């Protein structure tokens, strides 16, 4: 490696560069509300003419166990909002389930779009409140879930890759998406 | 249908009775000649009628029985309906109860409390380190206990702080230190711009901002991110940061800088004699001169820019440039600057965890500073650098995570010197009357494993071999936790 000399980069200039970069940088930082649920639904099912909200989800003990999956733990459906995406002729195009999980301290609101066969089409982050781990918004990371179903592992470091420095957000979001996928597969698929 | 049938025979019976009485009355008034015949005929008719009546009675009875049966069936149906209603009511009650439970859980979660906005967290690590060639230096240490307190003022503003005690006991007579590691306010200026002010971590390398023991392999932190990047490195100042949806994160800040007057040019005894002391004693160039906002000399400012690309799942590629004016080593030294730059990559494709990092730093105008201490045992280096490469693999062992790893690292705390007196090489090594002065550069091989009881608790083991300072070879055991 070349020696890093004063001539290469006068260190006193760095603060000036930093200020310049900060001022010139595109304004694209973490935020809270990226999308409303309605916007996300439309984004994920552009062909749908309406989204029929379903009744609050109540699971039997057996269903809850199944939905919890290998990660176990209790399943709290109170945050879930389930809607069926319908075409103008009434055909079911799929489902959108919105949920919230804790990142480290704050809630992350997200929505998952499912095809009628229970395969994940898309994941959207609706709100992000943590100061760290906002990288879960990265499109490439969210794309990893496409095509997975309730039968997939949907676990960090298994079939879903982690984001270094955002482990908690990645893990909790992945676990949440897995629960929704298992719910859709167990309860919604084949019943429409 | 059946009811209609019933009505018809009853009407018939009534008509028959009426008809028979009508017939009987004129018959009684007939002349006697025909009377016998008529009586006979009437008798026959009456008999026929009586038979008809009998038949009708029979039919009526049958009807009554059928009616009875129908009533029974009706009652049965009513009973069943009632049962269904009861069941439905029960279900409704259950649904209501479940909804109420869910709602009360939700309202319990939203019930206002002064503690709602407070968050608490912590981490810590304990070591047992056993130098294999110098067993008297075996140590057991509660290396650090750190607790954090945060407060969410509102949706856009948050306060975070961390308080640390190193080596268990901190007092005038003990080796420990008590310090404020972080203390800052974060504020979201608008949905796409955040700012921070206070005492915060410099986003350099892979470890500095993620220094909890569950986040790195090996009992102690690696040498490059201890001696070259002085983790846990924090400065006071302000910063702006964020990341784009295509995976580019950026962070830029203006902070306090280094104080080279803290440098000890002529230590009478070696600054460290074991690997553990090398990490703990703050002998490395930036470890010795960073200020941690303890009445920091803030006459001169520094700045940094950190970029990290995470656009490919599992991949992090990034780098940081830090630099600025430093407090001069002596009042007779001209203006001095300090800089550090590093590049890093981490790739986690499934169960593998591969990383590498290169870091280089330096101070300007060291010739003038060193000229004032001719023959110093510890002259101020003009540059220093280090790099490492590390591979770990995550196994699932009966539901537990076991991650064996190997790391190769090289560090040089005195890569170049300026202004030394003729005949001096810059670093005092070997045994002197004052003790054994170790070499400030080495190559270290580490083999070990992290065993995770759960994602928050880790047991660690490693073996380290030093190519130059062979007395530093050691076996380490550790326990780390973070929540």
PDB file of C-alpha atoms in Angstrom, chain A residues 1-6 9-12 14-15 17-19 21-22 25-34 58 78-79 104-106 124 128-129 131-135 137-142 144 157-158 161-165 167-168, chain B residues 95 98 106 119-121 152 158 160 184 186 188 191-194 196 210 240-247 250 252-254 302-305 310-311 313-314 316 321-324 337-339 341 346-351 358 360 364 383:
ATOM      1  CA  UNK A   1       0.000   0.000   0.000  1.00  0.00           C
ATOM      2  CA  UNK A   2       1.301   3.473  -0.778  1.00  0.00           C
ATOM      3  CA  UNK A   3       2.304   5.618   2.096  1.00  0.00           C
ATOM      4  CA  UNK A   4      -0.439   8.060   2.847  1.00  0.00           C
ATOM      5  CA  UNK A   5       1.392  11.340   2.657  1.00  0.00           C
ATOM      6  CA  UNK A   6       0.324  14.873   3.380  1.00  0.00           C
ATOM      7  CA  UNK A   9      -4.662  14.287   1.254  1.00  0.00           C
ATOM      8  CA  UNK A  10      -3.876  17.203   3.512  1.00  0.00           C
ATOM      9  CA  UNK A  11      -5.662  16.120   6.637  1.00  0.00           C
ATOM     10  CA  UNK A  12      -6.727  19.605   7.548  1.00  0.00           C
ATOM     11  CA  UNK A  14     -10.860  16.567   5.524  1.00  0.00           C
ATOM     12  CA  UNK A  15     -13.315  18.538   7.666  1.00  0.00           C
ATOM     13  CA  UNK A  17     -14.452  17.814   2.416  1.00  0.00           C
ATOM     14  CA  UNK A  18     -16.800  16.264   4.925  1.00  0.00           C
ATOM     15  CA  UNK A  19     -18.885  19.396   5.138  1.00  0.00           C
ATOM     16  CA  UNK A  21     -19.963  16.010   0.932  1.00  0.00           C
ATOM     17  CA  UNK A  22     -22.623  16.299   3.583  1.00  0.00           C
ATOM     18  CA  UNK A  25     -25.013  14.309  -0.671  1.00  0.00           C
ATOM     19  CA  UNK A  26     -28.434  13.278  -1.910  1.00  0.00           C
ATOM     20  CA  UNK A  27     -30.923  13.517   0.916  1.00  0.00           C
ATOM     21  CA  UNK A  28     -31.729   9.863   1.430  1.00  0.00           C
ATOM     22  CA  UNK A  29     -31.604   8.801   5.032  1.00  0.00           C
ATOM     23  CA  UNK A  30     -33.612   6.619   7.376  1.00  0.00           C
ATOM     24  CA  UNK A  31     -37.118   7.803   8.002  1.00  0.00           C
ATOM     25  CA  UNK A  32     -40.239   6.648   9.740  1.00  0.00           C
ATOM     26  CA  UNK A  33     -43.244   6.508   7.465  1.00  0.00           C
ATOM     27  CA  UNK A  34     -42.189   5.426   4.033  1.00  0.00           C
ATOM     28  CA  UNK A  58     -57.932 -15.247  15.817  1.00  0.00           C
ATOM     29  CA  UNK A  78     -53.251  -8.015  17.372  1.00  0.00           C
ATOM     30  CA  UNK A  79     -51.094  -5.979  14.957  1.00  0.00           C
ATOM     31  CA  UNK A 104     -34.289  -3.266  19.022  1.00  0.00           C
ATOM     32  CA  UNK A 105     -36.504  -0.817  20.875  1.00  0.00           C
ATOM     33  CA  UNK A 106     -38.973   0.478  18.342  1.00  0.00           C
ATOM     34  CA  UNK A 124     -42.426  -3.453   2.020  1.00  0.00           C
ATOM     35  CA  UNK A 128     -38.955   2.374  10.597  1.00  0.00           C
ATOM     36  CA  UNK A 129     -38.183   4.138  13.841  1.00  0.00           C
ATOM     37  CA  UNK A 131     -31.730   4.808  14.495  1.00  0.00           C
ATOM     38  CA  UNK A 132     -29.804   1.696  13.417  1.00  0.00           C
ATOM     39  CA  UNK A 133     -30.655  -1.117  11.068  1.00  0.00           C
ATOM     40  CA  UNK A 134     -32.617   0.911   8.527  1.00  0.00           C
ATOM     41  CA  UNK A 135     -30.711  -1.111   5.917  1.00  0.00           C
ATOM     42  CA  UNK A 137     -35.234  -1.177   3.587  1.00  0.00           C
ATOM     43  CA  UNK A 138     -32.637  -2.093   0.969  1.00  0.00           C
ATOM     44  CA  UNK A 139     -34.505  -3.543  -2.013  1.00  0.00           C
ATOM     45  CA  UNK A 140     -31.927  -6.288  -2.523  1.00  0.00           C
ATOM     46  CA  UNK A 141     -32.351  -7.520   1.027  1.00  0.00           C
ATOM     47  CA  UNK A 142     -36.157  -7.581   0.815  1.00  0.00           C
ATOM     48  CA  UNK A 144     -34.592 -12.445  -0.756  1.00  0.00           C
ATOM     49  CA  UNK A 157     -28.213 -17.176   8.232  1.00  0.00           C
ATOM     50  CA  UNK A 158     -30.233 -20.017   6.746  1.00  0.00           C
ATOM     51  CA  UNK A 161     -28.825 -13.349   4.644  1.00  0.00           C
ATOM     52  CA  UNK A 162     -28.017 -10.978   7.427  1.00  0.00           C
ATOM     53  CA  UNK A 163     -27.002  -7.336   7.166  1.00  0.00           C
ATOM     54  CA  UNK A 164     -23.882  -6.724   9.193  1.00  0.00           C
ATOM     55  CA  UNK A 165     -24.672  -4.154  11.872  1.00  0.00           C
ATOM     56  CA  UNK A 167     -28.749  -8.086  12.981  1.00  0.00           C
ATOM     57  CA  UNK A 168     -31.627  -7.403  15.356  1.00  0.00           C
TER      58      UNK A 168
ATOM     59  CA  UNK B  95     -64.831 -14.411  20.056  1.00  0.00           C
ATOM     60  CA  UNK B  98     -60.572 -13.305  22.521  1.00  0.00           C
ATOM     61  CA  UNK B 106     -52.951  -3.882  22.915  1.00  0.00           C
ATOM     62  CA  UNK B 119     -34.986   1.857  27.011  1.00  0.00           C
ATOM     63  CA  UNK B 120     -32.329  -0.084  28.872  1.00  0.00           C
ATOM     64  CA  UNK B 121     -29.689  -2.368  27.451  1.00  0.00           C
ATOM     65  CA  UNK B 152     -37.343   8.547  23.167  1.00  0.00           C
ATOM     66  CA  UNK B 158     -33.928  10.093  20.819  1.00  0.00           C
ATOM     67  CA  UNK B 160     -28.749   7.275  23.907  1.00  0.00           C
ATOM     68  CA  UNK B 184     -25.761  11.735  22.240  1.00  0.00           C
ATOM     69  CA  UNK B 186     -30.333  11.701  17.474  1.00  0.00           C
ATOM     70  CA  UNK B 188     -34.611  13.123  12.308  1.00  0.00           C
ATOM     71  CA  UNK B 191     -38.064  11.819   6.557  1.00  0.00           C
ATOM     72  CA  UNK B 192     -34.742  11.506   4.773  1.00  0.00           C
ATOM     73  CA  UNK B 193     -32.136  13.245   6.893  1.00  0.00           C
ATOM     74  CA  UNK B 194     -30.881  12.486  10.391  1.00  0.00           C
ATOM     75  CA  UNK B 196     -26.587  13.411  15.754  1.00  0.00           C
ATOM     76  CA  UNK B 210     -20.648  -3.131  16.776  1.00  0.00           C
ATOM     77  CA  UNK B 240     -25.341  13.548   9.503  1.00  0.00           C
ATOM     78  CA  UNK B 241     -26.164  10.084   8.267  1.00  0.00           C
ATOM     79  CA  UNK B 242     -28.519   7.840   6.362  1.00  0.00           C
ATOM     80  CA  UNK B 243     -28.783   5.194   3.713  1.00  0.00           C
ATOM     81  CA  UNK B 244     -30.389   4.832   0.307  1.00  0.00           C
ATOM     82  CA  UNK B 245     -32.791   2.099  -0.712  1.00  0.00           C
ATOM     83  CA  UNK B 246     -30.178   0.664  -3.072  1.00  0.00           C
ATOM     84  CA  UNK B 247     -27.956  -0.061  -0.087  1.00  0.00           C
ATOM     85  CA  UNK B 250     -23.223   7.265   4.484  1.00  0.00           C
ATOM     86  CA  UNK B 252     -20.270  12.352   7.831  1.00  0.00           C
ATOM     87  CA  UNK B 253     -19.241  14.207  10.935  1.00  0.00           C
ATOM     88  CA  UNK B 254     -17.287  17.024  12.534  1.00  0.00           C
ATOM     89  CA  UNK B 302     -11.503  16.706  12.844  1.00  0.00           C
ATOM     90  CA  UNK B 303     -13.887  15.338  10.279  1.00  0.00           C
ATOM     91  CA  UNK B 304     -14.772  11.998   8.859  1.00  0.00           C
ATOM     92  CA  UNK B 305     -16.718  10.416   6.053  1.00  0.00           C
ATOM     93  CA  UNK B 310     -24.917  -3.217   1.445  1.00  0.00           C
ATOM     94  CA  UNK B 311     -26.751  -3.578  -1.841  1.00  0.00           C
ATOM     95  CA  UNK B 313     -27.591  -9.380   0.673  1.00  0.00           C
ATOM     96  CA  UNK B 314     -24.947 -10.576   3.098  1.00  0.00           C
ATOM     97  CA  UNK B 316     -20.858  -5.108   3.383  1.00  0.00           C
ATOM     98  CA  UNK B 321     -11.508   8.510   6.146  1.00  0.00           C
ATOM     99  CA  UNK B 322     -10.870  10.465   9.299  1.00  0.00           C
ATOM    100  CA  UNK B 323      -8.551  13.421   9.726  1.00  0.00           C
ATOM    101  CA  UNK B 324      -7.976  16.806  11.179  1.00  0.00           C
ATOM    102  CA  UNK B 337      -2.403  16.631  11.923  1.00  0.00           C
ATOM    103  CA  UNK B 338      -3.712  13.131  12.479  1.00  0.00           C
ATOM    104  CA  UNK B 339      -5.409  10.879   9.959  1.00  0.00           C
ATOM    105  CA  UNK B 341      -8.296   5.569   6.762  1.00  0.00           C
ATOM    106  CA  UNK B 346     -17.629  -8.619   5.186  1.00  0.00           C
ATOM    107  CA  UNK B 347     -19.493 -11.343   3.345  1.00  0.00           C
ATOM    108  CA  UNK B 348     -21.967 -13.687   4.988  1.00  0.00           C
ATOM    109  CA  UNK B 349     -23.253 -16.098   2.346  1.00  0.00           C
ATOM    110  CA  UNK B 350     -25.373 -18.386   4.468  1.00  0.00           C
ATOM    111  CA  UNK B 351     -23.308 -20.080   7.139  1.00  0.00           C
ATOM    112  CA  UNK B 358      -7.070  -2.797   6.216  1.00  0.00           C
ATOM    113  CA  UNK B 360      -3.645   2.881   8.140  1.00  0.00           C
ATOM    114  CA  UNK B 364       2.229  14.724  10.428  1.00  0.00           C
ATOM    115  CA  UNK B 383       2.561   6.087  10.412  1.00  0.00           C
TER     116      UNK B 383
END
